[in-house]
Short mmCIF file of C-alpha atoms in Angstrom, two decimals:
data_model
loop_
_atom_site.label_atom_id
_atom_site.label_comp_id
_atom_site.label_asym_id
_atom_site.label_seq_id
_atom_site.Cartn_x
_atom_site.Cartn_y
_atom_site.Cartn_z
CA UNK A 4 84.31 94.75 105.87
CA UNK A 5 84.43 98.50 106.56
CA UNK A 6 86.81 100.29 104.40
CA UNK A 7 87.77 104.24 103.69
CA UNK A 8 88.84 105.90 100.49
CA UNK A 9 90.78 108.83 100.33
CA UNK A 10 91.23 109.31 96.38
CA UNK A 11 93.95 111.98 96.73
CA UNK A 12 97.56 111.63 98.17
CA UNK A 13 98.68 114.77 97.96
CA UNK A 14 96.72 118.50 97.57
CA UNK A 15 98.47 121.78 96.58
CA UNK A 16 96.39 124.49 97.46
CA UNK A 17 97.32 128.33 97.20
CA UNK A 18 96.38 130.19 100.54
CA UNK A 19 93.32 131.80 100.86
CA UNK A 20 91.66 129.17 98.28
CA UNK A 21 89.23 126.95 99.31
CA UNK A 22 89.85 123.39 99.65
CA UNK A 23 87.90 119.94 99.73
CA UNK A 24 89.68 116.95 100.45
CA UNK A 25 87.53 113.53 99.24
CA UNK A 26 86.29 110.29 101.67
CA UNK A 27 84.45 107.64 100.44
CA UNK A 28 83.36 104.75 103.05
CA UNK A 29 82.03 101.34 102.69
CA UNK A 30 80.20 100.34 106.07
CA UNK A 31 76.99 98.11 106.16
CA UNK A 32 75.61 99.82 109.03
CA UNK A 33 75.06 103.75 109.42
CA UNK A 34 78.48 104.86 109.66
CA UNK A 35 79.82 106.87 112.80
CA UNK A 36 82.63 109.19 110.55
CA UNK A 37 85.81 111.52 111.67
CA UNK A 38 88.27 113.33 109.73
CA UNK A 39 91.76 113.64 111.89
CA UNK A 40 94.48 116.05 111.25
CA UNK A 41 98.04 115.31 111.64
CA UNK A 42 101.14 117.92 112.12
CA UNK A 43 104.49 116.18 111.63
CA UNK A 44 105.84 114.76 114.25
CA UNK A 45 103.19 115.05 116.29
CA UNK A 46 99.80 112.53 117.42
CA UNK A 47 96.55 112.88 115.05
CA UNK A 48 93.97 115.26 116.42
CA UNK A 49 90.41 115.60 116.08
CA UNK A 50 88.50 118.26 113.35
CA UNK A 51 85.09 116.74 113.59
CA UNK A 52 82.82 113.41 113.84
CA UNK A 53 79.38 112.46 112.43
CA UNK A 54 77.13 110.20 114.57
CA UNK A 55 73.77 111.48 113.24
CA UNK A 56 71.09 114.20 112.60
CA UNK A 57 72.31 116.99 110.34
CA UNK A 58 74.68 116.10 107.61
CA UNK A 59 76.67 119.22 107.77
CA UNK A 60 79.18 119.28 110.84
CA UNK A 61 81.01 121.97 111.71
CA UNK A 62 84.48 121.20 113.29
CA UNK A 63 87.00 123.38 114.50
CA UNK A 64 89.65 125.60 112.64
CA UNK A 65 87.05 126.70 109.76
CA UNK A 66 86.33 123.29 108.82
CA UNK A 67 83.45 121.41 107.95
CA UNK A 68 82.21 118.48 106.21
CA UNK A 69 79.03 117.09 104.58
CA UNK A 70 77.71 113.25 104.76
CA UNK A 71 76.19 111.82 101.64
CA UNK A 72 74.74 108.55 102.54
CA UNK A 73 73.60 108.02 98.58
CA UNK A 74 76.96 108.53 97.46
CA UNK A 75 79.12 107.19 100.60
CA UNK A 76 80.76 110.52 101.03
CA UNK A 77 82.20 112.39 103.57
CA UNK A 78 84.05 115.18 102.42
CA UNK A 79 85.82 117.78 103.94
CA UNK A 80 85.88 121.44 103.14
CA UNK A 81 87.35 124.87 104.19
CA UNK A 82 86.43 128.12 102.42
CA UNK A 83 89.72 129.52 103.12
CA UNK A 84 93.01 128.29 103.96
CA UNK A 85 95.62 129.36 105.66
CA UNK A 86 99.58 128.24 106.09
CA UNK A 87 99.00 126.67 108.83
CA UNK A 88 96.41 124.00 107.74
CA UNK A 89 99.51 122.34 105.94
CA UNK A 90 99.41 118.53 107.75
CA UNK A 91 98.25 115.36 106.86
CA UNK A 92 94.31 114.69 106.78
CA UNK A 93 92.73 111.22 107.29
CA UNK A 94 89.17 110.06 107.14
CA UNK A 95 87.91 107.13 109.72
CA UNK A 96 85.13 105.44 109.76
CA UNK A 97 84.10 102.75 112.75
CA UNK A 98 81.84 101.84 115.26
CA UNK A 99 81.39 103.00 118.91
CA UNK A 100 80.00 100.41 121.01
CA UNK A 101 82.55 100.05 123.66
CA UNK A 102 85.12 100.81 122.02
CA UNK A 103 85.91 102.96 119.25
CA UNK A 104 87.46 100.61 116.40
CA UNK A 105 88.06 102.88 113.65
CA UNK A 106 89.46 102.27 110.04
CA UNK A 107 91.35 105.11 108.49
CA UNK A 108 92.08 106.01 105.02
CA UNK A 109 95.19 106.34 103.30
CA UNK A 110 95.74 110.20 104.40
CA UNK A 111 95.81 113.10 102.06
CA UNK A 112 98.56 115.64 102.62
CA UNK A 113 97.93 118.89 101.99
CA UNK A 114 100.67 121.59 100.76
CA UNK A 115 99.43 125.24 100.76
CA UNK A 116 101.48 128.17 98.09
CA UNK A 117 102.19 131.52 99.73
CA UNK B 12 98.10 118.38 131.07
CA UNK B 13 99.66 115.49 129.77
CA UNK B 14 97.18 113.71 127.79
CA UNK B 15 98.36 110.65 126.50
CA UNK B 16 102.05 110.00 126.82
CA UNK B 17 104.52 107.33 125.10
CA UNK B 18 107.55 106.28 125.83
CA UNK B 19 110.07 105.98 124.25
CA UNK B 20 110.35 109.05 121.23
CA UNK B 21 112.76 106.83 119.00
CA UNK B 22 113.96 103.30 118.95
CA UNK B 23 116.20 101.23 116.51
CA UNK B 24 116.36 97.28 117.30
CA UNK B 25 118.49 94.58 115.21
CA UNK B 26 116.06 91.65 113.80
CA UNK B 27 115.29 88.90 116.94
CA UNK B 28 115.46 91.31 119.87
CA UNK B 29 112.20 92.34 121.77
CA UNK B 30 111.05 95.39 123.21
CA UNK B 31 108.24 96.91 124.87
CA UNK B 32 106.62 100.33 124.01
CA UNK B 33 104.75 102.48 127.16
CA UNK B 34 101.58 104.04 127.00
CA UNK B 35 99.89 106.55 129.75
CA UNK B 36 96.95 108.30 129.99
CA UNK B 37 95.92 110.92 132.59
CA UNK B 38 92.01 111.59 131.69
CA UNK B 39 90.30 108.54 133.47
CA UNK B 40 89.29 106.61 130.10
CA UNK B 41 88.52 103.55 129.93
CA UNK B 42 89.91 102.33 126.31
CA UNK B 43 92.87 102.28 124.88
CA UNK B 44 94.09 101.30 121.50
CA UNK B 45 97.39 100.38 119.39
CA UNK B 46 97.76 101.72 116.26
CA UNK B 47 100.55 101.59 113.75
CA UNK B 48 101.01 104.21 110.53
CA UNK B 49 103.12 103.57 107.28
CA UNK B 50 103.04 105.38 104.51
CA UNK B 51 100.21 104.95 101.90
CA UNK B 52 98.48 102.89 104.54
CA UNK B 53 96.85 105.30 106.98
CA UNK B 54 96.75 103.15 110.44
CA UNK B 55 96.32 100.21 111.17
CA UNK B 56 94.31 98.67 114.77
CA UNK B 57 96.95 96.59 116.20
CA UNK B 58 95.04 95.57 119.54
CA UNK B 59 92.83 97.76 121.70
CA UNK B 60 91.56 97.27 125.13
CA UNK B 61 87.81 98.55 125.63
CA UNK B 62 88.46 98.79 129.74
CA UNK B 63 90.51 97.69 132.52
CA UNK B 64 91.07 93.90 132.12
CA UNK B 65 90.53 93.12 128.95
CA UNK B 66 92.58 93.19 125.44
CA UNK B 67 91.41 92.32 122.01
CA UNK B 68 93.05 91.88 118.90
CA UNK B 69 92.49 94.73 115.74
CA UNK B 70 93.43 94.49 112.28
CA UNK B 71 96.91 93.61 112.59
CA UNK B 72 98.05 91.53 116.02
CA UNK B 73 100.43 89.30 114.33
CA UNK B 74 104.20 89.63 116.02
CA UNK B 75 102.91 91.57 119.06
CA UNK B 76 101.26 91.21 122.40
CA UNK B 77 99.90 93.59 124.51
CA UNK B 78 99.22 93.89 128.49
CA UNK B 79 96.32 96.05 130.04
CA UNK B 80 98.75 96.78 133.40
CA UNK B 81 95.47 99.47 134.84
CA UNK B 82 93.63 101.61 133.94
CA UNK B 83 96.21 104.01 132.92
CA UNK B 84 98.52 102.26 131.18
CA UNK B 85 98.63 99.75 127.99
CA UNK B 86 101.90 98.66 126.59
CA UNK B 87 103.02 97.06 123.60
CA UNK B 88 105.69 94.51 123.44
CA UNK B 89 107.50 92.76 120.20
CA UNK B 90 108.76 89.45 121.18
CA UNK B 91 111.09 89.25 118.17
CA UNK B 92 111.38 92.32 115.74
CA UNK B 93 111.28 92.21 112.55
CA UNK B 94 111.59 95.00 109.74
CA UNK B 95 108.08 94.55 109.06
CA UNK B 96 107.39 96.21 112.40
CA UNK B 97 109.80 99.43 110.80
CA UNK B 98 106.72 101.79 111.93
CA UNK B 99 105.24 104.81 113.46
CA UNK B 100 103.54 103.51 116.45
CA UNK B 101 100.65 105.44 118.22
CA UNK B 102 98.50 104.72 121.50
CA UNK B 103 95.36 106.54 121.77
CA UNK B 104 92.31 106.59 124.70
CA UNK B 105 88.88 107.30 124.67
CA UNK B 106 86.07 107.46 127.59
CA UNK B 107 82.85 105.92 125.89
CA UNK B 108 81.98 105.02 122.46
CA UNK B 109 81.49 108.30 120.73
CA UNK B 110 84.22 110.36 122.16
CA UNK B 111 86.79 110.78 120.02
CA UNK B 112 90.28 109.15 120.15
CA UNK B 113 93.10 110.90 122.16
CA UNK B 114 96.25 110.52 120.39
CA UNK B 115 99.97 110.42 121.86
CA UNK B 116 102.46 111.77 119.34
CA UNK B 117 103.95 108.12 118.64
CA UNK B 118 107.54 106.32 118.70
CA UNK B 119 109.13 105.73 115.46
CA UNK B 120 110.49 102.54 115.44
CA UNK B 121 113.02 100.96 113.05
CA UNK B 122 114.06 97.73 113.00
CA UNK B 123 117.23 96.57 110.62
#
């Protein structure tokens, strides 16, 4: 069965650091990946998917993430960070045909220092 | 632009009483989805519905039941609540297999 790791719970960056927040899959099949950002309070939005080709994706808000299909990896980076990245971060993986039936990972929240 | 809308915000039901939990979406896609979020777990597929007319069950379907009413809308229902079901609850869309999920911004629900 598909599963997603997300080894840390909680981040503490200061801003202006960079950051990379950790996903490791398990998926028998060439994995169609997401990371989703959450605000509180509010619905889990989008940063950016991998379906294929290049294994660096760009997503929005600075981010971007790398597959590693030797090491089941999909982390997700920023070179700089600002307040407002401060949310909750969750890695998915699924598949797509039809419909999208994704499994997410436990969610790392991030805190960012002034 | 509304996006995906639930109804309602909040809700707090005693153990035994049922309820049903709205979901909308104005962008013409044809899946839907049920998920629910605790903490430490991520979320959690409750049932989905890949287009109009039909439902399927996800990770978790035990204690609910869902209806497809159009194309639009997808509700949730708990026959009998239990504090189990103490969760944040989000609906989400999509139009085709690699578009990405449109989230509502959920109903907390609480059951005591």
């Amino acid at each position: 069965a598909q599963s997603v790791t997300q080894p840390d719970i909680h981040i503490t960056v200061s801003e202006g650091a960079s950051l990379e927040l950790r996903c490791n899959y398990s998926y028998g099949a060439t994995p169609y990946l997401f990371w989703y950002v959450q605000s509180p309070g509010q619905g889990l939005q989008l940063l950016l998917k991998y379906f294929s080709g290049d294994t660096l994706v760009q997503g929005i808000k600075g981010f971007e993430a790398e597959f590693k299909r030797s090491q089941s990896s999909f982390n997700l980076r920023k070179p700089s960070v600002h307040w407002s990245d401060a949310a909750e971060y969750f890695c998915a993986v699924g598949e797509t045909q039809g419909a999208q039936k994704l499994v997410f990972g436990q969610g790392t929240r991030l805190t960012i220092n002034p | 632009n509304a996006g995906v809308t639930q109804t309602p915000k909040f809700q707090v039901l005693k153990t035994g009483q049922s309820m049903t939990l709205q979901c909308a979406q104005d962008m013409n896609h044809n899946s839907m989805y049920w998920y629910r979020q605790d903490p430490g777990m991520g979320l959690r597929l409750i049932y989905y519905s890949a287009s109009e007319g039909t439902t399927d069950k996800g990770e978790v379907p035990n204690g609910y039941n869902v209806s497809r009413l159009n194309k639009r809308e997808f509700s949730l229902r708990l026959e009998s609540a239990a504090p189990s079901q103490t969760s944040v609850y989000f609906c989400a869309s999509s139009s085709r297999g690699t578009e990405p999920l449109h989230f509502g911004n959920g109903t907390r629900l609480t059951v005591t």
